[in-house]
Every structure is written in C-alpha cells, then in structure tokens.
Amino acid sequence: MATTRRVAPFAEFGRQDVSRELGVPAVVGPGQATEVLRNGQNATVSCAEGTRGRVYAGLLAYEERETDLTELPATRTHVMLNLADPSAAFRWWRLPADGVGLARLEFIVAHQVKAHPMALPHPERLDRHDRCAIDQLTEGHLDRGQYFVDRLAHGVARIAASRWPDPVVVRTSDFKTNEYARLLGGRAFEPVEANPMLGWRCASRYYSDGYREGFALECRALRRVRDEMGLTNVIVMIPFCRTMEEADRVLEVMAEQGLRRGEHGLKVYVMAEIPSNIILAEGFAQRFDGFSIGSNDRTQLTLGVDRDSETLTHVFDETDPAVTQSIWLLVLRAHSADRSVGLCGRRPSDDPAFTEFLVRTGIDSISVAPDSFASVKQHVAAAEQDPRTDGWSAPAGIRQDDIVIRER
C-alpha cells in the first residue's frame, strides 16, 4: 500500500511494530502523540515508507497494488514468514513461502491461554481474586496444566498445519518478567527487575525452579503437536541462550519431557541474539541444529543500546558495521559446522540493501511479515542474480571469496 500524495506529517513516530504481520498499521514510541491527537480526530497511520512509521493529519488517499503470486521468482535463499496469531495463519496459506521462520509462542499464551503457566499448577499461591478467575478460565478441566497444553497445542498446530510440510520454527516463550507478571496470576511468581530485558528471561527460566514446571507444560504442548497430531514439521527454537551450560541444561529439561533432539526427526534451533552466540558459535553448533538471528536483540546487545529507548532511536541501527560484521561471522562459522542460519526481523522488509547484504553473506533464510513477503522475495531474487553488486562489502578480516551462496 502506498499513499498517492505526500504531505508534511504532524508527527513522525517510532519504528514499526510486529503488528504488521497481523495486518494492523502501528507505530512504536509515539512521543507527543497524546498531546497532538484528539478523540474523534481523523488520522492516517502509514507503515509503508521505510524504517519509520508516520502519522498524517486527515484521511489520505492511497492505492492498492496486486501481485500475481505465480509470477514471483524462485530463490535459493529461503524466504519464510513471521507469524504470531494462529487465527490468521490460514489467511496467508497461499503465499509461496518456504515455511515459517518464527512462530511466537508467547502470543498464544497471552491471547488464548491468558494465565501464567505457574499459576495453573500452584493456585495456592494466588490471591482470592486470581484464584477465582483461574477457576472460571479453566472450567471443565480437572487438570489445569492440561488446559494450558490443550490451548497451546491447538494454537501451534494451526500454524504448523497452514504450512505443512514446510518447516515451522516455533520459539519457546520469550516474555520478560514484567510481561509475565501481567498474565493472570503472574504477580505471585515474578520478581521485580530493574532491567527485565537483560534479566530472568528465556533459557535462564526454563531450567530454574521458578519456571521449570511452566516450561514443562510448553514442552508437553509441543510434543503433542509433533507426536500426537503428526505435525513433525515443527522445529523448536530456544531464545536468549547465554551460555553453553544453559544450552545443555535446557536440552536436558526438554529430553525429560520427551523432546529429545534428533528423536523422531526433532530439530532444535537457537536464537543468535547475544555476542556469546557469535563468539562461541562452534560450541553452540554442537548443541543445536541451526541459528536464527533475532535482529532487534542482536543490534541491542551489540551496540549496547536499549531498543525501547525513544532517546536512542538514532543509535539503534541494524546496518551498523558492528552488527553486520557479527552476522557475516555467524554465517561463516555456522556453515563451517554445517549448520543453517536464518534471520527474522523487520529490516529486510524495509530496506532492499539490507536484504542484498544478507543474501551476499550466504544466509540460508530470511523470515518476514506476510504483507512484505512478495517484495522481499523479489529483492532476494535480484540480489542472487548479482550477489556482488555495489552497496555492501565484506567486513575487515573476511575475504569476499569466503562468501558463498550455498546450493539448496
């Protein structure tokens, strides 16, 4: 969608949110929005003009362009989808994607389960109000844990079935403590952290006494999808895994719940968000079957900038040389260990030059929101036809001849 006329915006807000994959225009970090906008006022929200969302006064005219999916070029680099909402999965089934590169488990927990995983087996720790709400929510389930498993499994299964038999990479829960606390019953189980972004999240939770039972419910749901429903195209992905010791402990907990890497074809990926994932890539490659670069956290932790800070938006840049060099290095090290690498993030949707850069590294897959799939597919095809075009060069210490687009 593109506007047919351009006027000066009365507000230029933060970067686009993942809501685009739900088909809802949104901007993040709205700054003075509450001062400028008034109830009942007409405004146009545009997420079609690059890396920054814009809000215009009034209702702007726009034009729609149709793309014939049968005319999209074939590419060696897999172009996949980011999906969050199971109810929207079949909306996009006609897209000739190579699978789902990121399915977010926490969306299903927040919108379909609605309760904190630990609140279900431990109602004795809840106050009266939350305990009554949990009883109403799980009515008809003698086993409250089974309620969680049923809801989560059905949500994951809808996404997996919509792309069968192509791979669907399901990321285990990626809530921060402040987000977990907002779930029903969550306050009883979550500490108050000064910096939840760098706190008790993801892999560090999965083997800890404070969340191990909750992660077991996640594993039971994923095992049900794969073993009982037969959707073996599901790949499990572990986010924010800081050390190899953490990796070993998480894989051990998964195995205890019947999710053993390599058994029944199960693949387990790790998100490459932390510098340690790059520095020790060879070690992580021994424990996981592939890497997926989460571009937001990758940039945040490489540059040491809070991705949610409105003050530092000018510093947060996925194309900074420190970030791009880390991507080059991961691809090289992972491929030397015969492991795949993908990237899931917004930047390829907004920046054809960044897509070209990713293709030139030899990355295996790029995962984007459904609404930008067609354009990214075309940009990938163009980059593959001439992977050494100007605009990006290999970082210092990496020979151009080392970069290979692998046959698939």
mmCIF file of C-alpha atoms in Angstrom:
data_model
loop_
_atom_site.group_PDB
_atom_site.id
_atom_site.type_symbol
_atom_site.label_atom_id
_atom_site.label_comp_id
_atom_site.label_asym_id
_atom_site.label_seq_id
_atom_site.Cartn_x
_atom_site.Cartn_y
_atom_site.Cartn_z
ATOM 1 C CA MET A 1 0.000 0.000 0.000
ATOM 2 C CA ALA A 2 1.384 3.401 -0.927
ATOM 3 C CA THR A 3 -0.021 6.895 -0.488
ATOM 4 C CA THR A 4 -0.779 8.816 -3.686
ATOM 5 C CA ARG A 5 0.152 12.211 -2.252
ATOM 6 C CA ARG A 6 2.684 13.330 0.290
ATOM 7 C CA VAL A 7 2.072 15.945 2.947
ATOM 8 C CA ALA A 8 4.212 17.006 5.868
ATOM 9 C CA PRO A 9 3.459 14.688 8.784
ATOM 10 C CA PHE A 10 2.385 16.346 12.012
ATOM 11 C CA ALA A 11 4.193 13.617 13.908
ATOM 12 C CA GLU A 12 6.969 11.209 12.997
ATOM 13 C CA PHE A 13 6.945 8.435 15.490
ATOM 14 C CA GLY A 14 8.994 5.313 16.333
ATOM 15 C CA ARG A 15 9.773 2.241 14.336
ATOM 16 C CA GLN A 16 7.132 -0.141 13.029
ATOM 17 C CA ASP A 17 5.986 -2.895 15.327
ATOM 18 C CA VAL A 18 5.488 -6.581 14.669
ATOM 19 C CA SER A 19 1.779 -5.777 14.435
ATOM 20 C CA ARG A 20 2.330 -5.516 10.687
ATOM 21 C CA GLU A 21 2.189 -9.309 10.473
ATOM 22 C CA LEU A 22 -1.352 -9.042 11.847
ATOM 23 C CA GLY A 23 -2.230 -6.537 9.137
ATOM 24 C CA VAL A 24 -2.614 -3.679 11.625
ATOM 25 C CA PRO A 25 -0.695 -0.431 10.963
ATOM 26 C CA ALA A 26 1.095 0.680 14.124
ATOM 27 C CA VAL A 27 3.994 2.808 15.270
ATOM 28 C CA VAL A 28 6.029 2.381 18.434
ATOM 29 C CA GLY A 29 7.373 5.129 20.671
ATOM 30 C CA PRO A 30 4.697 7.692 19.785
ATOM 31 C CA GLY A 31 6.357 10.563 21.620
ATOM 32 C CA GLN A 32 3.965 13.522 21.647
ATOM 33 C CA ALA A 33 1.003 11.559 20.289
ATOM 34 C CA THR A 34 -1.132 12.083 23.388
ATOM 35 C CA GLU A 35 -0.574 15.833 23.081
ATOM 36 C CA VAL A 36 -1.225 16.086 19.337
ATOM 37 C CA LEU A 37 -4.040 13.589 18.721
ATOM 38 C CA ARG A 38 -7.576 14.135 19.958
ATOM 39 C CA ASN A 39 -10.519 11.740 20.337
ATOM 40 C CA GLY A 40 -12.523 11.604 17.130
ATOM 41 C CA GLN A 41 -9.756 13.163 15.035
ATOM 42 C CA ASN A 42 -9.086 11.623 11.604
ATOM 43 C CA ALA A 43 -5.526 10.492 11.024
ATOM 44 C CA THR A 44 -3.662 8.211 8.635
ATOM 45 C CA VAL A 45 -1.110 5.747 10.038
ATOM 46 C CA SER A 46 1.448 4.754 7.413
ATOM 47 C CA CYS A 47 3.885 1.862 7.746
ATOM 48 C CA ALA A 48 4.783 1.871 4.056
ATOM 49 C CA GLU A 49 7.572 4.426 3.982
ATOM 50 C CA GLY A 50 10.696 2.713 5.229
ATOM 51 C CA THR A 51 12.013 2.112 8.703
ATOM 52 C CA ARG A 52 9.906 4.723 10.491
ATOM 53 C CA GLY A 53 6.155 4.793 10.873
ATOM 54 C CA ARG A 54 4.411 8.100 10.162
ATOM 55 C CA VAL A 55 1.110 9.612 11.225
ATOM 56 C CA TYR A 56 -0.541 12.186 8.961
ATOM 57 C CA ALA A 57 -3.365 14.570 9.671
ATOM 58 C CA GLY A 58 -6.611 13.655 7.941
ATOM 59 C CA LEU A 59 -7.541 10.704 5.761
ATOM 60 C CA LEU A 60 -5.062 10.386 2.910
ATOM 61 C CA ALA A 61 -5.907 8.690 -0.336
ATOM 62 C CA TYR A 62 -3.994 5.534 -1.108
ATOM 63 C CA GLU A 63 -3.714 2.977 -3.846
ATOM 64 C CA GLU A 64 -3.559 -0.796 -3.668
ATOM 65 C CA ARG A 65 -1.318 -2.879 -5.893
ATOM 66 C CA GLU A 66 -1.965 -6.531 -6.618
ATOM 67 C CA THR A 67 0.865 -9.024 -7.081
ATOM 68 C CA ASP A 68 0.440 -12.216 -9.080
ATOM 69 C CA LEU A 69 1.963 -14.819 -6.776
ATOM 70 C CA THR A 70 2.545 -17.209 -9.666
ATOM 71 C CA GLU A 71 4.988 -14.720 -11.143
ATOM 72 C CA LEU A 72 7.215 -14.492 -8.086
ATOM 73 C CA PRO A 73 10.734 -15.732 -8.905
ATOM 74 C CA ALA A 74 12.280 -18.816 -7.374
ATOM 75 C CA THR A 75 15.171 -18.179 -4.982
ATOM 76 C CA ARG A 76 17.943 -20.239 -3.463
ATOM 77 C CA THR A 77 17.628 -18.279 -0.227
ATOM 78 C CA HIS A 78 14.516 -19.404 1.592
ATOM 79 C CA VAL A 79 12.008 -16.628 2.230
ATOM 80 C CA MET A 80 9.785 -17.519 5.164
ATOM 81 C CA LEU A 81 7.065 -15.907 7.265
ATOM 82 C CA ASN A 82 6.870 -14.492 10.775
ATOM 83 C CA LEU A 83 3.552 -15.483 12.338
ATOM 84 C CA ALA A 84 2.076 -14.845 15.754
ATOM 85 C CA ASP A 85 -1.698 -15.233 15.604
ATOM 86 C CA PRO A 86 -2.932 -18.796 14.880
ATOM 87 C CA SER A 87 -6.310 -17.452 13.776
ATOM 88 C CA ALA A 88 -4.587 -15.549 10.962
ATOM 89 C CA ALA A 89 -2.362 -18.412 9.804
ATOM 90 C CA PHE A 90 -4.714 -19.643 7.082
ATOM 91 C CA ARG A 91 -5.125 -16.096 5.820
ATOM 92 C CA TRP A 92 -1.655 -16.393 4.338
ATOM 93 C CA TRP A 93 -1.551 -20.017 3.225
ATOM 94 C CA ARG A 94 -1.496 -19.106 -0.479
ATOM 95 C CA LEU A 95 1.806 -17.260 -0.149
ATOM 96 C CA PRO A 96 4.509 -19.450 -1.722
ATOM 97 C CA ALA A 97 6.711 -19.159 1.353
ATOM 98 C CA ASP A 98 9.291 -21.751 2.342
ATOM 99 C CA GLY A 99 7.743 -22.181 5.774
ATOM 100 C CA VAL A 100 7.538 -20.166 8.974
ATOM 101 C CA GLY A 101 10.819 -18.836 10.284
ATOM 102 C CA LEU A 102 9.357 -17.544 13.543
ATOM 103 C CA ALA A 103 6.146 -18.543 15.313
ATOM 104 C CA ARG A 104 5.849 -16.746 18.641
ATOM 105 C CA LEU A 105 4.626 -18.934 21.489
ATOM 106 C CA GLU A 106 4.052 -16.012 23.827
ATOM 107 C CA PHE A 107 1.316 -14.591 21.587
ATOM 108 C CA ILE A 108 -0.693 -17.787 22.038
ATOM 109 C CA VAL A 109 -0.069 -17.777 25.785
ATOM 110 C CA ALA A 110 -1.180 -14.163 26.141
ATOM 111 C CA HIS A 111 -4.264 -14.323 23.947
ATOM 112 C CA GLN A 112 -5.527 -17.901 24.169
ATOM 113 C CA VAL A 113 -4.163 -19.323 27.419
ATOM 114 C CA LYS A 114 -4.273 -15.956 29.248
ATOM 115 C CA ALA A 115 -2.922 -17.350 32.523
ATOM 116 C CA HIS A 116 0.616 -17.531 33.869
ATOM 117 C CA PRO A 117 1.866 -21.118 33.369
ATOM 118 C CA MET A 118 2.956 -21.453 37.009
ATOM 119 C CA ALA A 119 -0.405 -20.202 38.282
ATOM 120 C CA LEU A 120 -2.139 -23.277 36.899
ATOM 121 C CA PRO A 121 -0.349 -25.973 38.966
ATOM 122 C CA HIS A 122 0.014 -23.673 42.007
ATOM 123 C CA PRO A 123 -3.329 -21.967 42.743
ATOM 124 C CA GLU A 124 -2.432 -21.968 46.445
ATOM 125 C CA ARG A 125 -0.031 -19.098 45.795
ATOM 126 C CA LEU A 126 -2.720 -16.860 44.284
ATOM 127 C CA ASP A 127 -4.943 -14.328 45.973
ATOM 128 C CA ARG A 128 -8.688 -14.956 46.085
ATOM 129 C CA HIS A 129 -9.470 -12.829 43.030
ATOM 130 C CA ASP A 130 -6.902 -14.526 40.769
ATOM 131 C CA ARG A 131 -7.813 -17.976 42.047
ATOM 132 C CA CYS A 132 -11.482 -17.427 41.165
ATOM 133 C CA ALA A 133 -10.509 -16.082 37.718
ATOM 134 C CA ILE A 134 -8.323 -19.153 37.095
ATOM 135 C CA ASP A 135 -11.204 -21.432 38.121
ATOM 136 C CA GLN A 136 -13.509 -19.729 35.613
ATOM 137 C CA LEU A 137 -10.881 -19.776 32.877
ATOM 138 C CA THR A 138 -10.132 -23.492 33.270
ATOM 139 C CA GLU A 139 -13.711 -24.632 33.901
ATOM 140 C CA GLY A 140 -14.181 -28.182 32.658
ATOM 141 C CA HIS A 141 -10.522 -29.115 33.095
ATOM 142 C CA LEU A 142 -9.762 -31.245 36.122
ATOM 143 C CA ASP A 143 -6.093 -30.851 35.273
ATOM 144 C CA ARG A 144 -5.337 -27.137 34.911
ATOM 145 C CA GLY A 145 -1.996 -27.947 33.336
ATOM 146 C CA GLN A 146 -3.853 -29.839 30.623
ATOM 147 C CA TYR A 147 -5.834 -26.679 29.893
ATOM 148 C CA PHE A 148 -2.545 -24.917 29.133
ATOM 149 C CA VAL A 149 -1.309 -27.820 26.997
ATOM 150 C CA ASP A 150 -4.566 -28.022 25.030
ATOM 151 C CA ARG A 151 -4.746 -24.316 24.232
ATOM 152 C CA LEU A 152 -1.089 -24.008 23.346
ATOM 153 C CA ALA A 153 -1.019 -27.171 21.253
ATOM 154 C CA HIS A 154 -4.082 -26.147 19.235
ATOM 155 C CA GLY A 155 -2.585 -22.727 18.507
ATOM 156 C CA VAL A 156 0.764 -24.128 17.383
ATOM 157 C CA ALA A 157 -0.957 -26.833 15.345
ATOM 158 C CA ARG A 158 -2.954 -24.289 13.334
ATOM 159 C CA ILE A 159 0.224 -22.506 12.314
ATOM 160 C CA ALA A 160 2.061 -25.754 11.553
ATOM 161 C CA ALA A 161 -0.840 -27.171 9.550
ATOM 162 C CA SER A 162 -1.127 -23.997 7.467
ATOM 163 C CA ARG A 163 2.402 -24.562 6.090
ATOM 164 C CA TRP A 164 2.647 -28.369 6.094
ATOM 165 C CA PRO A 165 5.033 -29.962 5.146
ATOM 166 C CA ASP A 166 7.357 -26.933 5.129
ATOM 167 C CA PRO A 167 9.298 -26.236 8.335
ATOM 168 C CA VAL A 168 7.705 -24.153 11.080
ATOM 169 C CA VAL A 169 10.147 -22.800 13.655
ATOM 170 C CA VAL A 170 8.355 -22.342 16.983
ATOM 171 C CA ARG A 171 10.135 -20.158 19.509
ATOM 172 C CA THR A 172 9.537 -21.098 23.131
ATOM 173 C CA SER A 173 8.160 -18.364 25.396
ATOM 174 C CA ASP A 174 10.001 -15.045 25.240
ATOM 175 C CA PHE A 175 8.233 -12.982 27.885
ATOM 176 C CA LYS A 176 10.215 -10.764 30.209
ATOM 177 C CA THR A 177 9.382 -10.795 33.935
ATOM 178 C CA ASN A 178 7.269 -7.631 33.705
ATOM 179 C CA GLU A 179 5.292 -9.185 30.839
ATOM 180 C CA TYR A 180 4.802 -12.495 32.670
ATOM 181 C CA ALA A 181 3.575 -10.550 35.687
ATOM 182 C CA ARG A 182 0.732 -9.075 33.622
ATOM 183 C CA LEU A 183 -0.676 -12.525 32.852
ATOM 184 C CA LEU A 184 -3.472 -13.765 35.095
ATOM 185 C CA GLY A 185 -1.880 -14.926 38.347
ATOM 186 C CA GLY A 186 1.549 -13.784 37.233
ATOM 187 C CA ARG A 187 2.352 -11.357 40.039
ATOM 188 C CA ALA A 188 2.808 -14.193 42.542
ATOM 189 C CA PHE A 189 5.605 -15.756 40.503
ATOM 190 C CA GLU A 190 7.614 -12.882 39.058
ATOM 191 C CA PRO A 191 10.338 -10.768 40.670
ATOM 192 C CA VAL A 192 10.503 -7.032 40.068
ATOM 193 C CA GLU A 193 13.613 -6.400 37.984
ATOM 194 C CA ALA A 194 15.334 -3.112 37.242
ATOM 195 C CA ASN A 195 16.105 -4.267 33.691
ATOM 196 C CA PRO A 196 13.809 -7.127 32.576
ATOM 197 C CA MET A 197 15.300 -7.038 29.063
ATOM 198 C CA LEU A 198 18.561 -8.388 30.481
ATOM 199 C CA GLY A 199 17.045 -10.275 33.379
ATOM 200 C CA TRP A 200 15.384 -13.601 34.062
ATOM 201 C CA ARG A 201 14.120 -14.476 30.618
ATOM 202 C CA CYS A 202 14.035 -17.359 28.144
ATOM 203 C CA ALA A 203 16.638 -20.108 28.569
ATOM 204 C CA SER A 204 17.568 -18.981 32.086
ATOM 205 C CA ARG A 205 13.977 -19.588 33.168
ATOM 206 C CA TYR A 206 13.439 -22.961 31.571
ATOM 207 C CA TYR A 207 15.640 -24.978 33.941
ATOM 208 C CA SER A 208 15.126 -22.843 37.054
ATOM 209 C CA ASP A 209 12.933 -23.904 39.973
ATOM 210 C CA GLY A 210 10.815 -20.794 39.485
ATOM 211 C CA TYR A 211 9.627 -21.738 35.984
ATOM 212 C CA ARG A 212 10.687 -25.331 35.266
ATOM 213 C CA GLU A 213 7.107 -26.610 35.647
ATOM 214 C CA GLY A 214 5.871 -23.913 33.281
ATOM 215 C CA PHE A 215 8.432 -24.852 30.649
ATOM 216 C CA ALA A 216 7.429 -28.494 31.080
ATOM 217 C CA LEU A 217 3.901 -27.500 30.026
ATOM 218 C CA GLU A 218 5.316 -25.802 26.924
ATOM 219 C CA CYS A 219 7.248 -28.972 26.096
ATOM 220 C CA ARG A 220 4.171 -31.149 26.600
ATOM 221 C CA ALA A 221 2.231 -28.983 24.163
ATOM 222 C CA LEU A 222 4.981 -29.126 21.534
ATOM 223 C CA ARG A 223 5.339 -32.878 21.960
ATOM 224 C CA ARG A 224 1.611 -33.264 21.465
ATOM 225 C CA VAL A 225 1.739 -31.275 18.224
ATOM 226 C CA ARG A 226 4.594 -33.373 16.860
ATOM 227 C CA ASP A 227 3.894 -36.857 18.232
ATOM 228 C CA GLU A 228 0.107 -36.997 18.589
ATOM 229 C CA MET A 229 -1.036 -34.627 15.846
ATOM 230 C CA GLY A 230 1.742 -35.716 13.474
ATOM 231 C CA LEU A 231 2.917 -32.210 12.613
ATOM 232 C CA THR A 232 6.575 -33.121 12.576
ATOM 233 C CA ASN A 233 7.433 -30.031 10.544
ATOM 234 C CA VAL A 234 7.638 -28.162 13.878
ATOM 235 C CA ILE A 235 11.165 -27.132 14.850
ATOM 236 C CA VAL A 236 11.728 -25.928 18.414
ATOM 237 C CA MET A 237 13.804 -22.777 18.918
ATOM 238 C CA ILE A 238 15.364 -21.630 22.195
ATOM 239 C CA PRO A 239 15.690 -17.834 22.595
ATOM 240 C CA PHE A 240 18.229 -15.816 24.584
ATOM 241 C CA CYS A 241 20.533 -18.689 25.499
ATOM 242 C CA ARG A 242 23.524 -17.038 27.150
ATOM 243 C CA THR A 243 25.980 -19.905 27.654
ATOM 244 C CA MET A 244 26.625 -23.435 26.501
ATOM 245 C CA GLU A 245 25.957 -24.642 30.041
ATOM 246 C CA GLU A 246 22.491 -23.124 29.747
ATOM 247 C CA ALA A 247 22.042 -24.869 26.424
ATOM 248 C CA ASP A 248 22.905 -28.226 27.972
ATOM 249 C CA ARG A 249 20.519 -27.696 30.874
ATOM 250 C CA VAL A 250 17.626 -26.629 28.647
ATOM 251 C CA LEU A 251 18.121 -29.581 26.309
ATOM 252 C CA GLU A 252 18.176 -31.858 29.349
ATOM 253 C CA VAL A 253 14.838 -30.500 30.595
ATOM 254 C CA MET A 254 13.356 -30.898 27.117
ATOM 255 C CA ALA A 255 14.538 -34.502 26.958
ATOM 256 C CA GLU A 256 12.903 -35.209 30.324
ATOM 257 C CA GLN A 257 9.625 -34.086 28.746
ATOM 258 C CA GLY A 258 10.029 -36.306 25.697
ATOM 259 C CA LEU A 259 11.511 -33.715 23.324
ATOM 260 C CA ARG A 260 14.886 -35.205 22.515
ATOM 261 C CA ARG A 261 16.894 -33.547 19.797
ATOM 262 C CA GLY A 262 17.278 -35.947 16.862
ATOM 263 C CA GLU A 263 14.496 -38.274 18.033
ATOM 264 C CA HIS A 264 11.624 -38.576 15.541
ATOM 265 C CA GLY A 265 13.423 -36.008 13.406
ATOM 266 C CA LEU A 266 13.236 -33.249 16.012
ATOM 267 C CA LYS A 267 15.481 -30.284 15.274
ATOM 268 C CA VAL A 268 16.270 -27.663 17.888
ATOM 269 C CA TYR A 269 17.499 -24.199 16.901
ATOM 270 C CA VAL A 270 18.947 -21.416 18.998
ATOM 271 C CA MET A 271 18.389 -17.711 18.514
ATOM 272 C CA ALA A 272 21.647 -15.852 17.919
ATOM 273 C CA GLU A 273 20.905 -12.681 19.847
ATOM 274 C CA ILE A 274 23.829 -12.465 22.242
ATOM 275 C CA PRO A 275 27.517 -11.819 21.424
ATOM 276 C CA SER A 276 28.391 -15.146 23.082
ATOM 277 C CA ASN A 277 26.347 -16.935 20.407
ATOM 278 C CA ILE A 278 28.705 -15.495 17.778
ATOM 279 C CA ILE A 279 31.961 -15.749 19.694
ATOM 280 C CA LEU A 280 31.298 -19.387 20.643
ATOM 281 C CA ALA A 281 29.342 -20.332 17.531
ATOM 282 C CA GLU A 282 31.211 -23.595 17.084
ATOM 283 C CA GLY A 283 30.213 -24.726 20.574
ATOM 284 C CA PHE A 284 26.567 -23.770 20.116
ATOM 285 C CA ALA A 285 26.607 -25.559 16.750
ATOM 286 C CA GLN A 286 27.450 -28.798 18.558
ATOM 287 C CA ARG A 287 24.299 -28.446 20.635
ATOM 288 C CA PHE A 288 21.814 -27.044 18.135
ATOM 289 C CA ASP A 289 20.795 -27.776 14.550
ATOM 290 C CA GLY A 290 20.615 -24.180 13.383
ATOM 291 C CA PHE A 291 20.762 -20.498 14.276
ATOM 292 C CA SER A 292 18.191 -17.759 13.870
ATOM 293 C CA ILE A 293 19.311 -14.156 14.186
ATOM 294 C CA GLY A 294 16.874 -12.014 16.138
ATOM 295 C CA SER A 295 17.831 -8.670 14.632
ATOM 296 C CA ASN A 296 16.392 -6.493 17.421
ATOM 297 C CA ASP A 297 18.219 -8.120 20.318
ATOM 298 C CA ARG A 298 21.262 -8.719 18.115
ATOM 299 C CA THR A 299 21.511 -4.954 17.495
ATOM 300 C CA GLN A 300 20.642 -4.018 21.062
ATOM 301 C CA LEU A 301 23.327 -6.185 22.628
ATOM 302 C CA THR A 302 25.992 -5.449 20.036
ATOM 303 C CA LEU A 303 25.657 -1.678 20.335
ATOM 304 C CA GLY A 304 24.642 -1.627 23.997
ATOM 305 C CA VAL A 305 21.504 0.395 23.283
ATOM 306 C CA ASP A 306 18.037 -0.128 24.747
ATOM 307 C CA ARG A 307 15.828 -0.888 21.773
ATOM 308 C CA ASP A 308 12.839 0.611 23.601
ATOM 309 C CA SER A 309 14.529 3.938 24.291
ATOM 310 C CA GLU A 310 12.993 6.810 22.349
ATOM 311 C CA THR A 311 16.054 8.920 23.115
ATOM 312 C CA LEU A 312 18.437 6.460 21.437
ATOM 313 C CA THR A 313 16.486 5.584 18.300
ATOM 314 C CA HIS A 314 19.166 7.307 16.206
ATOM 315 C CA VAL A 315 21.776 4.850 17.567
ATOM 316 C CA PHE A 316 19.723 1.677 17.104
ATOM 317 C CA ASP A 317 20.710 0.596 13.586
ATOM 318 C CA GLU A 318 20.788 -2.968 12.254
ATOM 319 C CA THR A 319 23.139 -1.820 9.475
ATOM 320 C CA ASP A 320 25.840 -0.581 11.835
ATOM 321 C CA PRO A 321 29.158 -2.233 10.850
ATOM 322 C CA ALA A 322 29.443 -3.938 14.244
ATOM 323 C CA VAL A 323 26.078 -5.634 13.678
ATOM 324 C CA THR A 324 26.628 -6.580 10.049
ATOM 325 C CA GLN A 325 30.082 -7.996 10.767
ATOM 326 C CA SER A 326 28.656 -10.177 13.522
ATOM 327 C CA ILE A 327 26.131 -11.551 11.023
ATOM 328 C CA TRP A 328 28.877 -12.311 8.486
ATOM 329 C CA LEU A 329 30.895 -14.099 11.157
ATOM 330 C CA LEU A 330 27.992 -16.203 12.358
ATOM 331 C CA VAL A 331 27.115 -17.347 8.848
ATOM 332 C CA LEU A 332 30.713 -18.331 8.152
ATOM 333 C CA ARG A 333 31.162 -20.176 11.446
ATOM 334 C CA ALA A 334 27.791 -21.894 11.319
ATOM 335 C CA HIS A 335 28.260 -23.055 7.742
ATOM 336 C CA SER A 336 31.687 -24.414 8.582
ATOM 337 C CA ALA A 337 29.888 -26.593 11.147
ATOM 338 C CA ASP A 338 27.177 -27.494 8.588
ATOM 339 C CA ARG A 339 24.501 -25.553 10.451
ATOM 340 C CA SER A 340 21.873 -23.328 8.877
ATOM 341 C CA VAL A 341 21.395 -19.633 9.659
ATOM 342 C CA GLY A 342 18.275 -17.536 9.256
ATOM 343 C CA LEU A 343 17.261 -14.011 10.178
ATOM 344 C CA CYS A 344 13.851 -12.933 11.396
ATOM 345 C CA GLY A 345 13.213 -9.246 11.689
ATOM 346 C CA ARG A 346 11.699 -6.144 10.182
ATOM 347 C CA ARG A 347 14.712 -4.643 8.437
ATOM 348 C CA PRO A 348 14.632 -6.791 5.244
ATOM 349 C CA SER A 349 11.026 -5.670 4.721
ATOM 350 C CA ASP A 350 12.007 -2.015 4.770
ATOM 351 C CA ASP A 351 15.496 -1.990 3.284
ATOM 352 C CA PRO A 352 16.309 -3.785 -0.005
ATOM 353 C CA ALA A 353 20.004 -3.018 0.512
ATOM 354 C CA PHE A 354 19.962 -4.921 3.791
ATOM 355 C CA THR A 355 18.278 -7.852 2.045
ATOM 356 C CA GLU A 356 21.040 -7.756 -0.551
ATOM 357 C CA PHE A 357 23.625 -7.798 2.223
ATOM 358 C CA LEU A 358 22.022 -10.873 3.812
ATOM 359 C CA VAL A 359 21.981 -12.734 0.509
ATOM 360 C CA ARG A 360 25.644 -11.932 -0.047
ATOM 361 C CA THR A 361 26.567 -13.469 3.298
ATOM 362 C CA GLY A 362 25.096 -16.750 2.077
ATOM 363 C CA ILE A 363 22.400 -16.774 4.753
ATOM 364 C CA ASP A 364 20.009 -19.708 4.416
ATOM 365 C CA SER A 365 16.698 -17.993 5.118
ATOM 366 C CA ILE A 366 15.071 -14.629 5.700
ATOM 367 C CA SER A 367 11.786 -14.510 7.600
ATOM 368 C CA VAL A 368 9.467 -11.529 7.217
ATOM 369 C CA ALA A 369 5.926 -10.384 7.909
ATOM 370 C CA PRO A 370 3.401 -11.754 5.395
ATOM 371 C CA ASP A 371 2.500 -8.346 3.969
ATOM 372 C CA SER A 372 6.085 -7.799 2.787
ATOM 373 C CA PHE A 373 6.752 -11.339 1.553
ATOM 374 C CA ALA A 374 6.298 -10.600 -2.165
ATOM 375 C CA SER A 375 8.573 -7.568 -2.234
ATOM 376 C CA VAL A 376 11.295 -9.284 -0.179
ATOM 377 C CA LYS A 377 11.115 -12.344 -2.438
ATOM 378 C CA GLN A 378 11.714 -10.121 -5.451
ATOM 379 C CA HIS A 379 14.609 -8.322 -3.754
ATOM 380 C CA VAL A 380 16.210 -11.654 -2.817
ATOM 381 C CA ALA A 381 15.940 -12.887 -6.399
ATOM 382 C CA ALA A 382 17.552 -9.711 -7.713
ATOM 383 C CA ALA A 383 20.401 -9.992 -5.210
ATOM 384 C CA GLU A 384 21.020 -13.620 -6.097
ATOM 385 C CA GLN A 385 21.349 -12.757 -9.769
ATOM 386 C CA ASP A 386 24.108 -10.301 -8.981
ATOM 387 C CA PRO A 387 25.356 -11.004 -5.445
ATOM 388 C CA ARG A 388 28.417 -8.749 -5.782
ATOM 389 C CA THR A 389 26.673 -5.522 -6.663
ATOM 390 C CA ASP A 390 27.847 -2.330 -5.001
ATOM 391 C CA GLY A 391 26.411 -1.161 -1.713
ATOM 392 C CA TRP A 392 27.817 -3.684 0.759
ATOM 393 C CA SER A 393 31.296 -5.087 1.157
ATOM 394 C CA ALA A 394 32.692 -7.838 3.320
ATOM 395 C CA PRO A 395 33.890 -6.562 6.696
ATOM 396 C CA ALA A 396 37.573 -6.379 7.540
ATOM 397 C CA GLY A 397 39.091 -9.782 8.102
ATOM 398 C CA ILE A 398 36.566 -11.606 5.908
ATOM 399 C CA ARG A 399 37.595 -12.404 2.368
ATOM 400 C CA GLN A 400 34.974 -11.852 -0.316
ATOM 401 C CA ASP A 401 35.848 -15.273 -1.732
ATOM 402 C CA ASP A 402 34.733 -16.843 1.547
ATOM 403 C CA ILE A 403 31.144 -15.756 0.913
ATOM 404 C CA VAL A 404 29.196 -18.447 -0.879
ATOM 405 C CA ILE A 405 25.515 -18.747 -1.653
ATOM 406 C CA ARG A 406 25.041 -22.415 -0.890
ATOM 407 C CA GLU A 407 23.072 -24.676 -3.177
ATOM 408 C CA ARG A 408 19.828 -25.884 -1.599
#
